[in-house]
Short mmCIF file of C-alpha atoms in Angstrom, two decimals:
data_model
loop_
_atom_site.label_atom_id
_atom_site.label_comp_id
_atom_site.label_asym_id
_atom_site.label_seq_id
_atom_site.Cartn_x
_atom_site.Cartn_y
_atom_site.Cartn_z
CA MET G 284 -5.71 -66.86 115.83
CA MET G 285 -2.46 -66.65 117.71
CA LYS G 286 -0.22 -64.05 119.29
CA ILE G 287 3.31 -63.29 118.21
CA SER G 288 5.80 -61.02 119.99
CA VAL G 289 9.04 -59.37 119.03
CA VAL G 290 11.35 -58.51 121.92
CA GLN G 291 13.71 -55.57 121.56
CA PHE G 292 16.56 -54.58 123.87
CA SER G 293 20.24 -53.69 123.93
CA PRO G 294 22.46 -56.64 124.86
CA LEU G 295 25.70 -55.63 126.61
CA LEU G 296 28.79 -56.71 124.67
CA LEU G 297 30.22 -59.96 126.06
CA GLU G 298 28.13 -59.63 129.28
CA TYR G 299 26.62 -63.06 128.83
CA LYS G 300 25.21 -63.49 132.33
CA LYS G 301 23.71 -60.01 132.55
CA ASN G 302 22.13 -60.46 129.12
CA LEU G 303 20.72 -63.85 130.09
CA ASP G 304 19.10 -62.20 133.07
CA VAL G 305 17.57 -59.48 130.86
CA VAL G 306 16.28 -62.08 128.42
CA SER G 307 14.78 -64.07 131.26
CA LYS G 308 13.00 -61.00 132.66
CA LEU G 309 11.73 -59.89 129.23
CA LEU G 310 10.42 -63.38 128.45
CA ALA G 311 8.58 -63.38 131.77
CA ARG G 312 6.68 -60.29 130.55
CA CYS G 313 5.67 -61.94 127.25
CA ASP G 314 2.21 -63.30 126.59
CA ALA G 315 2.27 -64.90 123.16
CA ASP G 316 2.39 -68.16 121.22
CA ILE G 317 5.61 -67.26 119.44
CA VAL G 318 8.31 -64.95 120.83
CA VAL G 319 11.20 -63.68 118.70
CA LEU G 320 14.40 -62.34 120.28
CA PRO G 321 17.20 -60.45 118.43
CA GLU G 322 20.29 -61.89 116.75
CA LEU G 323 23.17 -62.84 119.10
CA CYS G 324 20.92 -61.84 121.96
CA VAL G 325 23.15 -62.76 124.90
CA SER G 326 26.66 -62.14 123.50
CA GLY G 327 26.29 -58.73 121.90
CA TYR G 328 27.37 -58.19 118.33
CA LEU G 329 30.73 -56.44 117.96
CA ILE G 330 32.96 -59.33 119.02
CA SER G 331 36.44 -58.52 117.79
CA ARG G 332 38.39 -61.53 119.03
CA ARG G 333 37.64 -65.14 118.40
CA GLU G 334 38.80 -66.15 121.90
CA HIS G 335 35.90 -64.21 123.38
CA MET G 336 33.39 -66.26 121.50
CA ALA G 337 33.60 -69.62 123.24
CA ALA G 338 32.47 -68.18 126.58
CA CYS G 339 29.40 -66.63 124.91
CA SER G 340 28.54 -69.64 122.77
CA GLU G 341 26.63 -72.84 123.24
CA ARG G 342 25.84 -76.06 121.45
CA PRO G 343 22.25 -76.44 120.19
CA GLY G 344 19.94 -77.55 122.97
CA ASP G 345 22.73 -77.54 125.53
CA GLY G 346 23.60 -74.20 127.11
CA PRO G 347 22.45 -71.38 129.36
CA LEU G 348 20.35 -69.52 126.75
CA PHE G 349 18.63 -72.72 125.68
CA GLN G 350 17.92 -73.46 129.35
CA VAL G 351 16.38 -70.03 130.00
CA VAL G 352 14.34 -70.17 126.82
CA HIS G 353 13.21 -73.75 127.33
CA ASP G 354 12.22 -73.10 130.94
CA TYR G 355 10.10 -70.19 129.72
CA SER G 356 8.66 -72.25 126.87
CA ARG G 357 7.64 -75.08 129.19
CA ALA G 358 6.09 -72.70 131.68
CA SER G 359 4.20 -70.63 129.09
CA GLY G 360 3.61 -73.02 126.21
CA ALA G 361 5.16 -70.48 123.81
CA ALA G 362 7.67 -71.21 121.06
CA VAL G 363 10.77 -69.00 121.10
CA VAL G 364 13.25 -68.01 118.39
CA ALA G 365 16.52 -66.61 119.77
CA GLY G 366 19.80 -65.63 118.11
CA PHE G 367 22.98 -67.11 119.61
CA ILE G 368 26.58 -68.05 118.89
CA GLU G 369 26.45 -71.71 118.00
CA ARG G 370 29.56 -73.73 118.86
CA ALA G 371 30.24 -76.79 116.68
CA GLY G 372 33.64 -78.19 117.58
CA GLU G 373 36.18 -75.53 116.60
CA VAL G 374 33.67 -73.65 114.47
CA PHE G 375 31.10 -70.98 115.29
CA TYR G 376 27.87 -70.13 113.49
CA ASN G 377 25.67 -67.06 113.82
CA SER G 378 22.54 -69.09 114.54
CA ALA G 379 18.99 -68.94 115.83
CA MET G 380 17.37 -71.66 117.90
CA LEU G 381 13.68 -72.53 117.72
CA VAL G 382 12.53 -73.92 121.05
CA ALA G 383 9.13 -75.33 122.00
CA PRO G 384 7.88 -76.83 125.27
CA GLY G 385 9.12 -80.25 124.14
CA GLY G 386 12.65 -78.99 123.52
CA LEU G 387 14.81 -77.82 120.64
CA ILE G 388 12.88 -77.90 117.34
CA GLY G 389 15.55 -76.58 115.00
CA VAL G 390 18.52 -74.32 114.40
CA TYR G 391 19.06 -71.90 111.53
CA ARG G 392 22.66 -70.97 110.70
CA LYS G 393 22.86 -67.52 109.10
CA ILE G 394 23.60 -67.94 105.42
CA HIS G 395 24.46 -64.37 104.37
CA LEU G 396 27.24 -63.07 106.63
CA PHE G 397 27.61 -59.32 107.07
CA GLY G 398 30.67 -57.09 107.43
CA ASP G 399 33.42 -58.74 109.49
CA GLU G 400 31.33 -61.76 110.43
CA PRO G 401 33.22 -64.12 108.08
CA SER G 402 36.34 -63.68 110.27
CA LEU G 403 34.37 -65.06 113.24
CA PHE G 404 31.64 -67.27 111.86
CA ARG G 405 31.34 -69.99 109.30
CA ALA G 406 28.56 -69.27 106.79
CA GLY G 407 25.39 -71.26 107.34
CA ASP G 408 25.50 -74.62 105.62
CA SER G 409 22.11 -76.14 106.34
CA GLY G 410 19.82 -74.06 104.15
CA PHE G 411 16.56 -72.26 104.78
CA ASN G 412 14.18 -74.61 106.54
CA VAL G 413 10.62 -74.50 107.79
CA PHE G 414 9.58 -76.06 111.09
CA SER G 415 6.05 -76.95 112.13
CA ILE G 416 4.83 -76.19 115.64
CA ALA G 417 1.23 -76.98 116.55
CA GLY G 418 0.22 -76.65 112.90
CA THR G 419 1.97 -73.31 112.32
CA ARG G 420 4.90 -73.35 109.92
CA ILE G 421 7.82 -71.23 111.01
CA GLY G 422 10.73 -70.11 108.85
CA ILE G 423 13.81 -68.38 110.19
CA MET G 424 16.19 -65.89 108.63
CA ILE G 425 18.73 -63.66 110.40
CA CYS G 426 19.44 -59.96 109.90
CA TYR G 427 21.43 -59.44 106.64
CA ASP G 428 19.36 -62.14 104.93
CA TRP G 429 16.84 -59.27 104.55
CA ARG G 430 18.73 -57.83 101.57
CA PHE G 431 18.34 -61.02 99.53
CA PRO G 432 14.82 -61.58 98.22
CA GLU G 433 15.68 -65.26 97.84
CA ALA G 434 15.75 -65.80 101.63
CA ALA G 435 12.13 -64.94 102.38
CA ARG G 436 11.13 -66.35 98.98
CA VAL G 437 12.54 -69.82 99.53
CA LEU G 438 11.15 -69.97 103.07
CA SER G 439 7.72 -69.00 101.73
CA LEU G 440 7.91 -71.50 98.88
CA LYS G 441 8.77 -74.13 101.48
CA GLY G 442 5.53 -73.27 103.24
CA ALA G 443 6.40 -70.79 105.98
CA ASP G 444 3.37 -69.02 107.47
CA ILE G 445 5.55 -66.79 109.63
CA ILE G 446 9.17 -65.81 109.10
CA CYS G 447 10.95 -65.07 112.36
CA HIS G 448 13.80 -62.65 111.75
CA PRO G 449 16.19 -62.09 114.68
CA SER G 450 18.31 -59.07 113.76
CA ASP G 451 21.09 -56.72 114.77
CA LEU G 452 20.41 -54.31 111.93
CA VAL G 453 22.82 -51.41 111.44
CA ALA G 454 20.94 -50.28 108.33
CA GLY G 455 18.60 -47.40 109.04
CA ALA G 456 15.00 -48.28 109.79
CA HIS G 457 13.95 -46.13 106.80
CA LEU G 458 15.82 -48.62 104.61
CA TRP G 459 15.04 -52.03 106.04
CA LYS G 460 11.45 -51.52 107.16
CA PRO G 461 9.87 -50.93 103.71
CA VAL G 462 11.99 -53.72 102.27
CA MET G 463 10.66 -56.13 104.90
CA GLN G 464 7.14 -54.91 104.09
CA THR G 465 7.88 -55.84 100.48
CA ARG G 466 9.14 -59.28 101.60
CA SER G 467 5.77 -59.88 103.29
CA PHE G 468 3.80 -58.48 100.35
CA GLU G 469 5.63 -60.36 97.61
CA ASN G 470 5.29 -63.68 99.45
CA ARG G 471 2.02 -63.15 101.32
CA VAL G 472 3.76 -64.19 104.53
CA PHE G 473 3.88 -62.81 108.07
CA ILE G 474 7.29 -61.55 109.18
CA ALA G 475 8.43 -60.74 112.72
CA THR G 476 11.68 -58.77 112.83
CA ALA G 477 13.13 -58.55 116.34
CA ASN G 478 15.87 -55.94 116.05
CA ARG G 479 18.21 -54.84 118.83
CA THR G 480 18.89 -51.28 119.96
CA GLY G 481 21.89 -49.47 121.41
CA CYS G 482 25.55 -49.49 120.37
CA ASP G 483 28.47 -51.87 120.75
CA ARG G 484 31.99 -50.48 121.20
CA ALA G 485 35.27 -52.34 120.71
CA GLY G 486 38.47 -50.27 120.56
CA ASP G 487 37.87 -47.38 118.18
CA THR G 488 34.94 -49.09 116.53
CA GLU G 489 31.33 -48.38 117.36
CA LEU G 490 28.30 -49.98 115.77
CA CYS G 491 24.77 -48.81 116.48
CA PHE G 492 21.60 -50.76 115.85
CA SER G 493 18.37 -49.35 114.57
CA GLY G 494 15.58 -50.89 116.66
CA TYR G 495 12.05 -50.32 115.32
CA SER G 496 11.25 -54.04 115.51
CA GLN G 497 8.10 -54.79 113.54
CA ILE G 498 5.58 -57.43 112.60
CA THR G 499 4.07 -57.31 109.10
CA ASP G 500 1.03 -59.12 107.73
CA ILE G 501 0.65 -60.84 104.36
CA SER G 502 -0.21 -57.54 102.65
CA GLY G 503 2.97 -55.91 103.96
CA LYS G 504 1.08 -53.83 106.50
CA ILE G 505 2.92 -53.13 109.77
CA LEU G 506 0.69 -54.63 112.47
CA GLY G 507 2.87 -53.48 115.33
CA GLU G 508 6.25 -51.89 115.89
CA LEU G 509 8.55 -50.50 118.56
CA GLY G 510 10.59 -47.31 118.63
CA GLY G 511 14.21 -46.78 117.69
CA LYS G 512 15.73 -46.87 121.17
CA GLU G 513 13.32 -48.41 123.63
CA GLU G 514 13.53 -51.78 125.31
CA GLY G 515 10.18 -53.47 124.90
CA ILE G 516 7.85 -56.11 123.62
CA CYS G 517 5.44 -55.72 120.73
CA THR G 518 2.65 -58.29 120.50
CA VAL G 519 0.05 -58.70 117.77
CA GLU G 520 -2.63 -61.23 117.02
CA ILE G 521 -2.56 -62.96 113.65
CA ASP G 522 -4.20 -65.82 111.80
CA PRO G 523 -1.14 -67.58 110.37
CA LEU G 524 -3.25 -69.70 108.02
CA ARG G 525 -3.96 -66.57 105.96
CA ALA G 526 -0.43 -66.99 104.61
CA ARG G 527 -1.46 -70.19 102.83
CA ASN G 528 -3.70 -68.33 100.40
CA LYS G 529 -1.36 -66.91 97.77
CA ALA G 530 -4.23 -65.61 95.60
CA PHE G 531 -4.98 -61.90 95.72
CA SER G 532 -7.83 -62.15 93.21
CA PRO G 533 -9.85 -64.93 91.59
CA ARG G 534 -7.45 -64.91 88.65
CA ASN G 535 -4.05 -64.31 90.18
CA ASP G 536 -2.07 -66.37 92.65
CA ILE G 537 1.44 -65.09 93.23
CA PHE G 538 2.87 -68.57 93.57
CA LYS G 539 0.92 -70.31 90.79
CA ASP G 540 1.76 -67.35 88.52
CA ARG G 541 5.50 -67.86 88.99
CA LYS G 542 7.54 -68.94 85.96
CA PRO G 543 10.63 -70.55 87.48
CA GLY G 544 11.89 -71.67 84.09
CA PHE G 545 12.86 -68.05 83.42
CA TYR G 546 14.47 -67.27 86.78
CA GLN G 547 17.92 -68.72 86.13
CA PRO G 548 20.49 -66.11 85.09
CA SER G 549 22.48 -68.78 83.27
CA ARG G 550 19.71 -69.56 80.79
CA MET M 202 25.71 -39.34 82.34
CA MET M 203 22.56 -39.79 80.35
CA LYS M 204 18.92 -38.77 80.45
CA ILE M 205 16.01 -41.15 80.78
CA SER M 206 12.32 -40.30 80.46
CA VAL M 207 9.10 -41.99 81.38
CA VAL M 208 6.05 -40.94 79.38
CA GLN M 209 2.63 -41.15 81.00
CA PHE M 210 -0.76 -40.74 79.36
CA SER M 211 -4.15 -42.36 78.95
CA PRO M 212 -4.46 -44.37 75.73
CA LEU M 213 -8.01 -44.57 74.37
CA LEU M 214 -9.30 -48.14 74.17
CA LEU M 215 -8.96 -49.53 70.62
CA GLU M 216 -8.36 -46.02 69.20
CA TYR M 217 -5.12 -47.08 67.57
CA LYS M 218 -4.69 -44.11 65.25
CA LYS M 219 -5.54 -41.49 67.84
CA ASN M 220 -3.17 -43.11 70.29
CA LEU M 221 -0.39 -43.24 67.72
CA ASP M 222 -0.84 -39.55 67.20
CA VAL M 223 -0.62 -38.88 70.95
CA VAL M 224 2.52 -41.02 71.21
CA SER M 225 4.06 -39.18 68.30
CA LYS M 226 3.36 -35.79 69.89
CA LEU M 227 4.62 -36.88 73.31
CA LEU M 228 7.81 -38.29 71.83
CA ALA M 229 8.39 -34.99 70.03
CA ARG M 230 8.47 -33.31 73.44
CA CYS M 231 11.05 -35.73 74.88
CA ASP M 232 14.68 -34.87 75.29
CA ALA M 233 16.44 -37.97 76.57
CA ASP M 234 18.71 -40.87 75.65
CA ILE M 235 16.14 -43.48 76.66
CA VAL M 236 12.36 -42.99 76.56
CA VAL M 237 9.95 -45.46 78.14
CA LEU M 238 6.27 -45.60 77.13
CA PRO M 239 3.50 -47.54 78.95
CA GLU M 240 2.33 -51.10 78.33
CA LEU M 241 0.01 -51.59 75.31
CA CYS M 242 0.43 -47.91 74.62
CA VAL M 243 -1.54 -47.63 71.38
CA SER M 244 -4.28 -50.26 71.85
CA GLY M 245 -5.48 -49.53 75.37
CA TYR M 246 -5.71 -52.32 77.91
CA LEU M 247 -9.22 -53.66 78.47
CA ILE M 248 -9.60 -55.55 75.23
CA SER M 249 -12.46 -57.97 75.71
CA ARG M 250 -12.61 -59.64 72.30
CA ARG M 251 -9.81 -61.35 70.51
CA GLU M 252 -11.05 -60.15 67.12
CA HIS M 253 -10.29 -56.58 68.13
CA MET M 254 -6.67 -57.39 68.70
CA ALA M 255 -5.39 -57.89 65.19
CA ALA M 256 -6.19 -54.33 64.16
CA CYS M 257 -4.24 -52.97 67.13
CA SER M 258 -1.30 -55.36 66.80
CA GLU M 259 1.89 -55.45 64.80
CA ARG M 260 4.79 -57.73 64.07
CA PRO M 261 8.13 -56.74 65.59
CA GLY M 262 9.85 -54.05 63.54
CA ASP M 263 6.99 -53.90 61.08
CA GLY M 264 4.01 -51.75 61.99
CA PRO M 265 2.70 -48.27 62.66
CA LEU M 266 3.98 -47.97 66.26
CA PHE M 267 7.41 -49.21 65.27
CA GLN M 268 7.44 -46.68 62.45
CA VAL M 269 6.53 -43.75 64.71
CA VAL M 270 9.04 -44.81 67.33
CA HIS M 271 11.81 -45.51 64.84
CA ASP M 272 11.28 -42.20 63.07
CA TYR M 273 11.61 -40.45 66.42
CA SER M 274 14.64 -42.53 67.37
CA ARG M 275 16.45 -41.72 64.12
CA ALA M 276 15.65 -38.02 64.43
CA SER M 277 16.63 -37.74 68.09
CA GLY M 278 19.20 -40.47 68.62
CA ALA M 279 17.18 -41.79 71.57
CA ALA M 280 16.35 -45.40 72.33
CA VAL M 281 12.67 -46.10 73.01
CA VAL M 282 10.88 -48.87 74.89
CA ALA M 283 7.18 -49.13 74.05
CA GLY M 284 4.49 -51.66 74.99
CA PHE M 285 2.45 -53.15 72.14
CA ILE M 286 0.35 -56.11 71.06
CA GLU M 287 2.75 -58.36 69.22
CA ARG M 288 1.25 -60.50 66.47
CA ALA M 289 3.03 -63.77 65.72
CA GLY M 290 0.94 -65.78 63.27
CA GLU M 291 -2.29 -66.64 65.09
CA VAL M 292 -0.85 -65.76 68.47
CA PHE M 293 -0.58 -62.49 70.38
CA TYR M 294 1.93 -61.48 73.03
CA ASN M 295 1.83 -58.55 75.45
CA SER M 296 5.24 -57.25 74.39
CA ALA M 297 7.59 -54.29 74.53
CA MET M 298 9.85 -53.25 71.69
CA LEU M 299 13.28 -51.70 72.17
CA VAL M 300 14.09 -49.46 69.24
CA ALA M 301 17.31 -47.54 68.53
CA PRO M 302 18.24 -45.32 65.56
CA GLY M 303 19.52 -48.39 63.72
CA GLY M 304 16.22 -50.23 64.08
CA LEU M 305 14.62 -52.85 66.29
CA ILE M 306 17.04 -54.03 69.00
CA GLY M 307 14.82 -56.50 70.83
CA VAL M 308 11.38 -57.52 72.00
CA TYR M 309 10.35 -58.64 75.47
CA ARG M 310 7.22 -60.79 75.74
CA LYS M 311 5.51 -60.37 79.11
CA ILE M 312 6.15 -63.48 81.18
CA HIS M 313 3.73 -63.01 84.09
CA LEU M 314 0.23 -62.45 82.70
CA PHE M 315 -2.31 -60.59 84.85
CA GLY M 316 -6.05 -61.03 85.30
CA ASP M 317 -7.81 -61.98 82.07
CA GLU M 318 -4.71 -61.57 79.92
CA PRO M 319 -4.24 -65.35 79.45
CA SER M 320 -7.47 -65.43 77.44
CA LEU M 321 -5.94 -62.95 74.95
CA PHE M 322 -2.20 -63.37 75.11
CA ARG M 323 0.25 -66.22 75.11
CA ALA M 324 2.67 -65.99 78.05
CA GLY M 325 6.13 -64.77 77.17
CA ASP M 326 8.40 -67.57 76.04
CA SER M 327 11.72 -65.87 75.38
CA GLY M 328 12.89 -65.08 78.90
CA PHE M 329 14.26 -61.96 80.53
CA ASN M 330 16.99 -60.52 78.33
CA VAL M 331 19.39 -57.60 78.46
CA PHE M 332 20.20 -55.51 75.40
CA SER M 333 23.20 -53.23 75.02
CA ILE M 334 22.81 -49.79 73.44
CA ALA M 335 25.84 -47.50 73.23
CA GLY M 336 27.40 -49.26 76.21
CA THR M 337 24.30 -49.09 78.41
CA ARG M 338 22.64 -52.37 79.30
CA ILE M 339 18.87 -52.30 79.20
CA GLY M 340 16.54 -54.89 80.69
CA ILE M 341 12.79 -54.91 80.13
CA MET M 342 9.93 -56.15 82.27
CA ILE M 343 6.22 -55.34 81.90
CA CYS M 344 3.69 -54.34 84.56
CA TYR M 345 2.70 -57.44 86.66
CA ASP M 346 6.30 -58.69 86.54
CA TRP M 347 6.74 -56.16 89.41
CA ARG M 348 5.23 -58.57 91.93
CA PHE M 349 7.87 -61.23 91.26
CA PRO M 350 11.28 -60.39 92.70
CA GLU M 351 12.80 -62.87 90.26
CA ALA M 352 12.06 -60.59 87.26
CA ALA M 353 14.22 -57.62 88.29
CA ARG M 354 16.68 -60.03 89.92
CA VAL M 355 17.41 -62.07 86.84
CA LEU M 356 17.63 -58.96 84.66
CA SER M 357 20.12 -57.47 87.11
CA LEU M 358 22.13 -60.68 87.34
CA LYS M 359 22.26 -60.65 83.55
CA GLY M 360 23.85 -57.21 83.77
CA ALA M 361 21.06 -54.68 83.33
CA ASP M 362 22.02 -51.13 84.29
CA ILE M 363 18.49 -49.86 83.75
CA ILE M 364 15.26 -51.81 83.83
CA CYS M 365 12.58 -50.26 81.61
CA HIS M 366 9.15 -51.15 82.93
CA PRO M 367 6.19 -50.26 80.68
CA SER M 368 3.07 -50.66 82.80
CA ASP M 369 -0.71 -50.45 82.99
CA LEU M 370 -0.80 -50.87 86.76
CA VAL M 371 -4.18 -51.19 88.41
CA ALA M 372 -2.53 -51.71 91.82
CA GLY M 373 -2.53 -48.56 93.89
CA ALA M 374 0.60 -46.42 93.71
CA HIS M 375 0.99 -46.84 97.50
CA LEU M 376 1.51 -50.56 96.83
CA TRP M 377 3.68 -50.74 93.74
CA LYS M 378 5.88 -47.70 94.26
CA PRO M 379 7.68 -48.86 97.43
CA VAL M 380 8.00 -52.36 95.98
CA MET M 381 9.70 -50.95 92.89
CA GLN M 382 11.98 -48.94 95.19
CA THR M 383 12.87 -52.24 96.84
CA ARG M 384 13.55 -53.81 93.42
CA SER M 385 16.07 -51.02 92.73
CA PHE M 386 17.59 -51.25 96.21
CA GLU M 387 17.93 -55.03 96.35
CA ASN M 388 19.59 -55.14 92.91
CA ARG M 389 21.36 -51.77 92.85
CA VAL M 390 19.77 -51.08 89.49
CA PHE M 391 17.95 -48.10 87.94
CA ILE M 392 14.29 -48.69 87.15
CA ALA M 393 12.01 -46.57 84.97
CA THR M 394 8.32 -47.40 85.38
CA ALA M 395 6.14 -45.74 82.73
CA ASN M 396 2.60 -46.26 83.98
CA ARG M 397 -0.56 -45.20 82.22
CA THR M 398 -3.43 -43.16 83.67
CA GLY M 399 -7.18 -43.04 83.12
CA CYS M 400 -9.74 -45.82 82.88
CA ASP M 401 -10.78 -48.33 80.24
CA ARG M 402 -14.41 -49.37 79.96
CA ALA M 403 -15.81 -52.43 78.18
CA GLY M 404 -19.43 -53.37 78.85
CA ASP M 405 -19.97 -53.29 82.60
CA THR M 406 -16.29 -53.56 83.35
CA GLU M 407 -14.09 -50.61 84.22
CA LEU M 408 -10.42 -50.72 85.01
CA CYS M 409 -8.50 -47.68 86.22
CA PHE M 410 -4.75 -47.23 86.15
CA SER M 411 -2.70 -45.58 88.83
CA GLY M 412 -0.20 -43.32 87.06
CA TYR M 413 2.59 -41.96 89.28
CA SER M 414 5.27 -43.12 86.84
CA GLN M 415 8.67 -43.02 88.51
CA ILE M 416 12.39 -43.48 88.03
CA THR M 417 14.42 -44.92 90.92
CA ASP M 418 18.17 -44.98 91.41
CA ILE M 419 20.31 -47.86 92.67
CA SER M 420 19.58 -46.99 96.31
CA GLY M 421 15.84 -47.13 95.67
CA LYS M 422 15.47 -43.36 95.83
CA ILE M 423 12.78 -41.86 93.58
CA LEU M 424 14.67 -39.49 91.27
CA GLY M 425 11.56 -38.23 89.52
CA GLU M 426 7.87 -39.02 89.33
CA LEU M 427 4.60 -37.87 87.85
CA GLY M 428 1.16 -37.49 89.43
CA GLY M 429 -1.72 -39.93 89.49
CA LYS M 430 -3.75 -38.46 86.65
CA GLU M 431 -1.65 -36.14 84.53
CA GLU M 432 -0.34 -36.72 81.05
CA GLY M 433 3.32 -35.90 81.05
CA ILE M 434 6.98 -36.68 80.75
CA CYS M 435 9.40 -37.08 83.62
CA THR M 436 13.09 -36.88 82.77
CA VAL M 437 16.07 -37.45 85.05
CA GLU M 438 19.81 -37.61 84.55
CA ILE M 439 21.61 -40.74 85.68
CA ASP M 440 25.00 -42.41 85.43
CA PRO M 441 23.97 -45.94 84.44
CA LEU M 442 27.44 -47.32 85.18
CA ARG M 443 26.77 -46.85 88.89
CA ALA M 444 24.58 -49.95 88.63
CA ARG M 445 27.67 -52.07 87.95
CA ASN M 446 29.00 -51.58 91.47
CA LYS M 447 27.08 -54.02 93.63
CA ALA M 448 29.14 -53.27 96.75
CA PHE M 449 27.60 -51.02 99.39
CA SER M 450 30.62 -51.24 101.70
CA PRO M 451 34.20 -52.49 101.45
CA ARG M 452 33.09 -55.84 102.87
CA ASN M 453 29.69 -56.44 101.32
CA ASP M 454 28.66 -56.84 97.72
CA ILE M 455 25.03 -57.83 97.28
CA PHE M 456 25.81 -60.06 94.31
CA LYS M 457 29.04 -61.65 95.56
CA ASP M 458 27.32 -62.29 98.91
CA ARG M 459 24.56 -64.32 97.25
CA LYS M 460 24.38 -68.04 98.07
CA PRO M 461 22.46 -69.52 95.12
CA GLY M 462 23.01 -73.06 96.39
CA PHE M 463 20.37 -72.37 99.04
CA TYR M 464 17.79 -70.64 96.83
CA GLN M 465 16.10 -73.72 95.39
CA PRO M 466 12.86 -74.64 97.17
CA SER M 467 13.30 -78.26 96.12
CA ARG M 468 16.56 -78.74 98.04
#
């Protein structure tokens, strides 16, 4: 058994230092083996100008957010997944870092970019990958990846027990929550969606985020969730190894029953 | 605009002639452009002995169910999708026929077999295919295909406007209904699930079916549904061409945004 937390709050747009401080304080309140923070959790989301990005970005394993998260990880023993602007030379990615007490374990670069993101970020180029921490296999997807069944599917086929899903979802909770329940159900995998709250404003544009962070079990049941506006932490206890049994009856196993030969639209 | 109906009833196990009569009477009450009947709609489901199958089976376009359906189709102008035991030499498939006034348009052989079905049926070997009738593109999947996101996905990628889904679902309606809403939502496709009701008994075994047949629109909204036990017909009006627009905003199109290069678990 292990504990997993989703952390929900409202980052202030471009207020990197203030957001870092909030993250640090929220982490200090966590008591879990895995903690998931939202997408772009210290920069805010509605960045309209590329020149603002560098100051809110960092290279993997080398920056203020990594430092805060790693300090917490070393002190607590927890693994942390946190969304951030990844700087790679002249290019930025909408990424999530996975950090354990020993350091940076991996980075996921968001593959499906949403809305205006392509004007700021390069699309993820390193695939959906699963990382093992203390015997638990962790997959990562970010926000808009939710709409594509292939994201959770490929992570699950690669062996993920838990999919950590940092998000800044603008879709209503009534839309994304049942879909994420389906993602858990159809893959028999745990999913922890850490969604932000509040609104970002830039010029005449305002974007609001739908909160209601949730953790679902392998049957799609919501084990724990937060409200639509509150800052908070939701923690549940799970047995991640349950995700390795893809059989729901003696005769049916949702992975063994797959027929990949018929899944190519070009055939 | 066009009308689509799902027909729900409780076939009597191995009572082929009685069931044909029920189908004929239910079809006579339909008023739609497409009518969807349940899986194995004239044989019943819980067939325990292979020797019982031949008498309840037919070859595509050549049998009593085809005749009833084709007579109705010619008289009404409607297309009909109906589940049946397909006989092919010594082999049986759990199939669905698509019949239009001009005759048999196509047959889908169930790809994902459920429970004990592999002891009776050969798994479908002809893929997921889309058939065009009067400009509307119809995909077919059967029952347990619901659990595999790839089924509705590949049909939608192949251009289906409407997925007709004859079913004998034993899963509770609280499980399959929201998943089928997700299938519509994630593919922006109409889906008509015609599920049977009642129970089949064979020896000490009883299997009950969950009814609640439904039709969902491209947003996943349930446009019409039936109850858990009633025999009946649910008819809704839809514009199938709406399924061809995969964009939900000026910047995001759920098909153009796909990144198939990252969807292979072997990469």
